[in-house]
Amino acid sequence: MRRCSRKAAVLILLGVLALSQAASADERRDGGFFTLLDDEGEAITMTARELDPGDRYIAADNRLFEVVQTEGDTVRVRYLETVVLPEIGEELLRAEVAQAAQASGVVGIYHTHNDESYVPTSGTESRDDGRGDVLRVGKALASALEAQGLTVHWSDNSHIPHDGQAYVRSRRTAVELLKEQPDTLIDVHRDATPPEVYEAEVNGEPVTKVRIVVGRQNQNREANLEYAKRLKAVADKLYPGIVEGIFDAKGNYNQDLGPKTILLEFGAHTNRLDHAEQAAEFFAKVIPAAAGLTTGSRQQAEEQIGGGASRSLLWTVLIAGGLGAAFLLIKQGRIGTLAGFFRREAGLAERDHDSDDEQ
């Protein structure tokens, strides 16, 4: 019994830590944005995402920068190196993409900030009812993935208001989607920058670029960063210019839930919805090969990204169960706080130990 009590306490503590990391503000809400400047004053990119020293950014040309200082709307970065992306067999990749319905696997899609919209299309950057334009982007991504033979579980659950607790609320949705055992779990967003940051043309079609975001405060960071690099590597081969870059940023973004758990930003509030939807349709061709859901990509993706999905799923279920039990006890008034729960568990452990000694 003592061992079980300690395990329960550890599981709940892990869950609480994950929730506390998820609950931090991740972006500006004042209508402004940040400009990343290198040592020579060159603008690398712009973003509404809150950045901290130590955060890193892989630009479209694969130059890696690290944040060294933030000064108002300016984020100072220094060049570290040029990243070598995972090797992708272009000939095999194009052959697989040309064949319809060759992918197999499960994809989960949801929206932490389901209120996000595109001003040129709907006249507002955010909808108070939570039915933002970004839902249509997620739906376009889901439909395009399904057309390739993948099973897609798309959630339009609402997590409003758009605040620092949104990731805590969306975590419940993410955990529900994990019950479907997805091969990859995607949180679809849009950014908030001037339109030119994300404007692009791919195969003669106007699209928004896509930004990939990895949270560096979770145990899956290395696997998810490799996944992000693989997404960019495949995209660079199929649709050059569609990826704006990769943020390896402070935060969790619920990516502790498993490897191949990623956040994608389709354009900004200043771009058009139909351009974001077109980008989603293109990016749906990228995801299967990057995630290892096509015949020719499975082994390579496994080697580059690494395993651990089943172990992560098990821990997720255990942590979620432990948290659920703790909060149920709190709601019932049997314990007042999580701290009280831990103290109570410690007391039970000691009594169990005494009972074992007496026997």
XYZ file of C-alpha atoms in Angstrom:
359
model
C 0.000 0.000 0.000
C 2.812 2.397 0.877
C 4.406 1.847 -2.524
C 1.090 2.478 -4.307
C 0.522 5.683 -2.331
C 3.938 6.989 -3.262
C 3.402 6.131 -6.901
C 0.064 7.932 -6.876
C 1.660 11.008 -5.331
C 4.448 11.016 -7.904
C 1.990 10.648 -10.776
C -0.145 13.502 -9.506
C 2.929 15.677 -8.958
C 4.034 15.050 -12.543
C 0.601 15.975 -13.778
C 0.521 19.152 -11.697
C 3.943 20.177 -12.992
C 2.787 19.628 -16.577
C -0.333 21.689 -15.950
C 1.659 24.508 -14.361
C 3.953 24.672 -17.388
C 0.990 24.592 -19.751
C -0.725 27.450 -17.940
C 1.804 30.162 -18.830
C 0.989 32.913 -21.325
C 2.414 32.005 -24.730
C 1.653 35.042 -26.875
C 0.894 38.736 -26.890
C -2.697 39.867 -26.692
C -2.170 43.624 -27.121
C -2.148 43.598 -30.927
C 1.631 43.926 -31.081
C 4.332 41.565 -32.250
C 8.040 40.943 -31.780
C 10.787 41.329 -34.374
C 13.791 39.026 -34.117
C 17.001 40.902 -34.964
C 20.451 39.352 -35.346
C 23.803 40.930 -34.394
C 23.883 42.897 -37.641
C 20.373 44.247 -37.235
C 18.847 41.958 -39.846
C 15.204 41.069 -39.233
C 15.020 37.277 -39.084
C 11.266 36.968 -38.565
C 8.324 38.348 -36.604
C 5.998 36.655 -34.148
C 3.428 37.340 -31.450
C 4.880 34.480 -29.414
C 6.437 35.424 -26.075
C 10.119 34.484 -26.182
C 12.785 34.141 -23.505
C 16.574 33.947 -23.494
C 17.582 30.455 -24.504
C 14.686 29.980 -26.931
C 15.823 28.999 -30.402
C 14.605 29.537 -33.934
C 15.418 27.641 -37.123
C 14.775 30.061 -39.973
C 13.475 29.153 -43.417
C 17.073 28.887 -44.688
C 17.927 26.551 -41.758
C 20.065 29.082 -39.867
C 19.746 28.462 -36.133
C 19.437 31.464 -33.818
C 19.213 31.733 -30.047
C 17.402 34.452 -28.129
C 19.811 36.456 -25.963
C 17.711 39.443 -24.904
C 14.266 40.987 -25.211
C 13.861 44.771 -25.413
C 10.257 45.884 -25.788
C 9.123 44.755 -29.234
C 12.629 43.645 -30.209
C 14.090 40.211 -29.578
C 17.860 40.047 -29.958
C 19.164 36.761 -31.337
C 22.594 35.391 -32.145
C 23.513 33.026 -34.943
C 24.663 29.611 -33.770
C 24.968 27.406 -36.837
C 23.223 26.178 -39.945
C 21.147 23.119 -39.144
C 21.388 20.007 -41.291
C 17.877 18.635 -41.661
C 17.143 14.887 -41.765
C 17.918 13.227 -45.065
C 14.799 12.653 -47.155
C 14.721 10.422 -50.222
C 13.178 12.882 -52.667
C 12.497 10.431 -55.503
C 10.671 7.944 -53.264
C 8.883 10.803 -51.498
C 7.471 12.246 -54.698
C 6.471 8.800 -55.943
C 4.518 8.125 -52.742
C 2.809 11.516 -52.774
C 1.744 10.912 -56.370
C -0.085 7.734 -55.315
C -3.484 8.346 -53.725
C -4.522 6.721 -50.438
C -1.143 5.084 -49.741
C -0.802 6.318 -46.172
C -2.100 4.450 -43.129
C -2.313 5.574 -39.553
C -4.200 7.788 -37.120
C -3.962 11.565 -36.725
C -5.453 13.724 -33.963
C -6.199 17.425 -34.560
C -7.471 20.030 -32.120
C -7.330 23.775 -31.416
C -6.201 25.242 -28.105
C -7.128 28.740 -29.351
C -10.318 27.902 -31.205
C -11.373 31.581 -31.267
C -8.577 32.600 -33.658
C -9.733 34.114 -36.954
C -8.466 35.893 -40.067
C -9.404 39.579 -40.321
C -9.484 39.882 -44.154
C -12.035 37.056 -44.287
C -14.286 37.485 -41.264
C -13.512 41.031 -40.154
C -12.279 40.010 -36.730
C -9.155 38.427 -35.282
C -11.058 36.500 -32.635
C -14.606 35.238 -32.108
C -16.024 35.342 -28.603
C -18.206 32.300 -29.280
C -15.111 30.187 -29.955
C -16.094 29.372 -33.545
C -13.028 30.988 -35.072
C -11.849 30.617 -38.654
C -8.972 28.438 -37.472
C -11.477 25.592 -37.082
C -11.946 25.617 -40.841
C -8.188 25.334 -41.284
C -8.136 22.299 -39.022
C -11.064 20.797 -40.887
C -9.325 21.365 -44.238
C -6.229 19.612 -42.867
C -8.325 16.724 -41.582
C -10.185 16.278 -44.875
C -6.979 16.311 -46.911
C -5.398 13.715 -44.628
C -8.475 11.494 -44.819
C -8.317 11.680 -48.624
C -4.931 9.935 -48.369
C -6.363 7.024 -46.405
C -5.569 8.194 -42.881
C -7.998 7.977 -39.977
C -8.401 11.471 -38.529
C -9.980 12.473 -35.234
C -10.626 16.215 -35.393
C -11.957 18.038 -32.348
C -13.651 21.438 -32.440
C -13.929 21.568 -28.644
C -13.920 25.080 -27.244
C -11.221 26.187 -24.793
C -12.139 29.847 -24.479
C -11.316 32.298 -23.098
C -8.054 32.847 -24.923
C -5.866 33.211 -21.839
C -3.008 31.613 -19.941
C -5.244 28.726 -18.867
C -6.258 27.758 -22.412
C -3.627 25.018 -22.599
C -4.878 23.555 -19.334
C -8.393 23.363 -20.768
C -7.215 21.993 -24.134
C -5.179 19.338 -22.348
C -8.393 17.503 -21.609
C -9.173 17.454 -25.326
C -5.669 16.260 -26.140
C -5.920 13.430 -23.598
C -9.283 12.401 -25.048
C -7.732 12.274 -28.527
C -4.858 10.176 -27.198
C -7.365 7.442 -26.409
C -7.624 6.962 -30.188
C -3.878 6.184 -30.192
C -2.894 8.754 -32.843
C 0.475 8.446 -34.569
C 0.728 12.231 -34.414
C -1.223 14.871 -32.481
C -1.498 18.368 -33.972
C -2.616 21.628 -32.339
C -3.627 24.029 -35.143
C -3.227 27.794 -34.616
C -2.554 31.026 -36.436
C -0.004 33.725 -35.526
C -0.481 37.503 -35.174
C 1.996 39.415 -37.360
C 1.961 41.689 -40.425
C 0.684 39.706 -43.441
C 3.972 39.649 -45.372
C 5.602 37.370 -42.786
C 3.407 34.484 -43.894
C 2.517 35.347 -47.498
C 3.776 32.835 -50.053
C 2.992 31.150 -53.345
C 3.262 27.394 -53.793
C 2.635 25.643 -57.107
C 1.100 28.858 -58.395
C -1.372 29.019 -55.484
C -1.373 31.829 -52.909
C -0.937 30.291 -49.457
C 0.090 31.178 -45.964
C 3.349 29.798 -44.703
C 3.350 27.376 -41.790
C 5.339 27.838 -38.601
C 6.210 24.807 -36.467
C 6.425 25.252 -32.699
C 8.115 22.886 -30.249
C 7.957 23.311 -26.473
C 11.333 22.865 -24.821
C 9.964 22.267 -21.313
C 8.942 18.630 -21.537
C 10.494 15.191 -21.719
C 9.547 14.728 -25.385
C 11.343 17.848 -26.559
C 14.140 16.025 -28.419
C 11.754 13.667 -30.228
C 9.359 16.488 -31.111
C 12.180 18.722 -32.328
C 13.392 15.943 -34.598
C 9.826 15.526 -35.823
C 9.638 19.263 -36.520
C 12.885 19.094 -38.482
C 11.562 16.147 -40.438
C 8.337 18.045 -41.222
C 10.416 20.920 -42.564
C 12.720 18.600 -44.497
C 9.776 16.935 -46.271
C 8.050 20.285 -46.856
C 11.227 21.788 -48.311
C 11.321 18.954 -50.839
C 7.638 18.985 -51.778
C 6.663 22.643 -51.362
C 9.751 24.857 -51.011
C 9.028 28.008 -49.036
C 5.883 26.819 -47.264
C 7.598 26.531 -43.859
C 8.433 29.873 -42.242
C 10.569 28.250 -39.564
C 10.680 26.256 -36.335
C 10.454 27.714 -32.853
C 12.045 25.697 -30.053
C 10.491 27.844 -27.360
C 9.953 27.979 -23.630
C 6.708 26.295 -22.783
C 5.032 22.944 -22.796
C 2.136 23.279 -25.274
C 0.929 19.906 -23.927
C 3.718 18.229 -25.872
C 4.711 16.251 -22.799
C 1.819 13.982 -23.775
C 3.900 12.170 -26.359
C 6.387 12.247 -29.210
C 5.159 13.558 -32.567
C 2.953 16.030 -30.698
C 3.292 19.357 -32.481
C 1.888 22.875 -32.829
C 1.376 24.344 -36.312
C 0.621 27.999 -37.075
C -1.087 28.615 -40.429
C -0.509 32.264 -41.261
C -1.472 35.245 -39.134
C -4.688 37.116 -38.355
C -3.792 39.498 -41.184
C -3.815 36.758 -43.832
C -6.799 35.304 -45.673
C -8.583 32.186 -44.496
C -8.673 30.572 -47.938
C -4.888 30.946 -48.191
C -4.507 29.178 -44.843
C -6.876 26.423 -45.960
C -4.829 25.918 -49.127
C -1.673 25.705 -47.026
C -3.372 23.046 -44.888
C -4.175 20.988 -47.981
C -0.547 21.146 -49.094
C 0.770 20.390 -45.619
C -1.459 17.332 -45.426
C 0.863 15.838 -48.057
C 3.849 16.558 -45.825
C 2.614 15.012 -42.576
C 2.306 11.309 -43.577
C 5.871 11.048 -44.859
C 7.280 13.105 -41.985
C 5.424 11.071 -39.356
C 6.341 7.744 -40.942
C 2.828 6.861 -42.078
C 3.768 5.829 -45.614
C 5.404 2.553 -46.598
C 8.696 4.097 -47.654
C 9.008 6.471 -44.691
C 8.281 4.298 -41.667
C 11.732 2.936 -40.902
C 13.527 6.205 -41.602
C 11.079 8.222 -39.479
C 11.421 5.765 -36.595
C 15.209 6.006 -36.730
C 15.220 9.817 -36.909
C 12.458 10.607 -34.435
C 12.850 7.636 -32.106
C 10.317 5.472 -30.346
C 8.609 5.833 -27.016
C 5.067 6.593 -28.165
C 3.549 3.674 -26.283
C 5.442 4.501 -23.091
C 4.364 8.137 -23.320
C 0.748 7.088 -23.809
C 0.913 4.871 -20.726
C 2.327 7.669 -18.595
C -0.286 10.055 -19.951
C -3.126 7.756 -18.944
C -1.633 7.183 -15.483
C -1.019 10.879 -14.845
C -4.456 11.834 -16.133
C -6.003 9.183 -13.916
C -4.054 10.349 -10.881
C -5.035 13.961 -11.462
C -8.649 12.994 -11.955
C -8.685 11.106 -8.674
C -7.073 13.984 -6.804
C -9.437 16.624 -8.121
C -12.412 14.351 -7.480
C -11.358 14.074 -3.851
C -10.962 17.855 -3.666
C -14.391 18.405 -5.195
C -15.936 16.003 -2.703
C -14.360 17.907 0.153
C -12.375 14.928 1.358
C -9.169 16.906 0.979
C -8.869 20.651 0.679
C -5.860 21.097 -1.578
C -3.348 19.105 -3.577
C -0.800 19.844 -0.857
C -3.237 18.342 1.634
C -3.564 15.320 -0.588
C 0.194 14.780 -0.590
C 0.347 15.137 3.201
C -2.521 12.692 3.564
C -0.832 10.219 1.259
C 2.392 10.514 3.237
C 0.487 9.805 6.450
C -1.166 6.765 4.941
C 2.205 5.512 3.777
C 3.598 5.774 7.284
C 0.615 3.928 8.772
C 0.901 1.242 6.117
C 4.565 0.853 6.988
C 3.709 0.462 10.690
C 1.050 -2.134 9.872
C 3.527 -4.103 7.783
C 6.000 -4.075 10.675
C 3.365 -5.349 13.111
C 2.544 -8.253 10.860
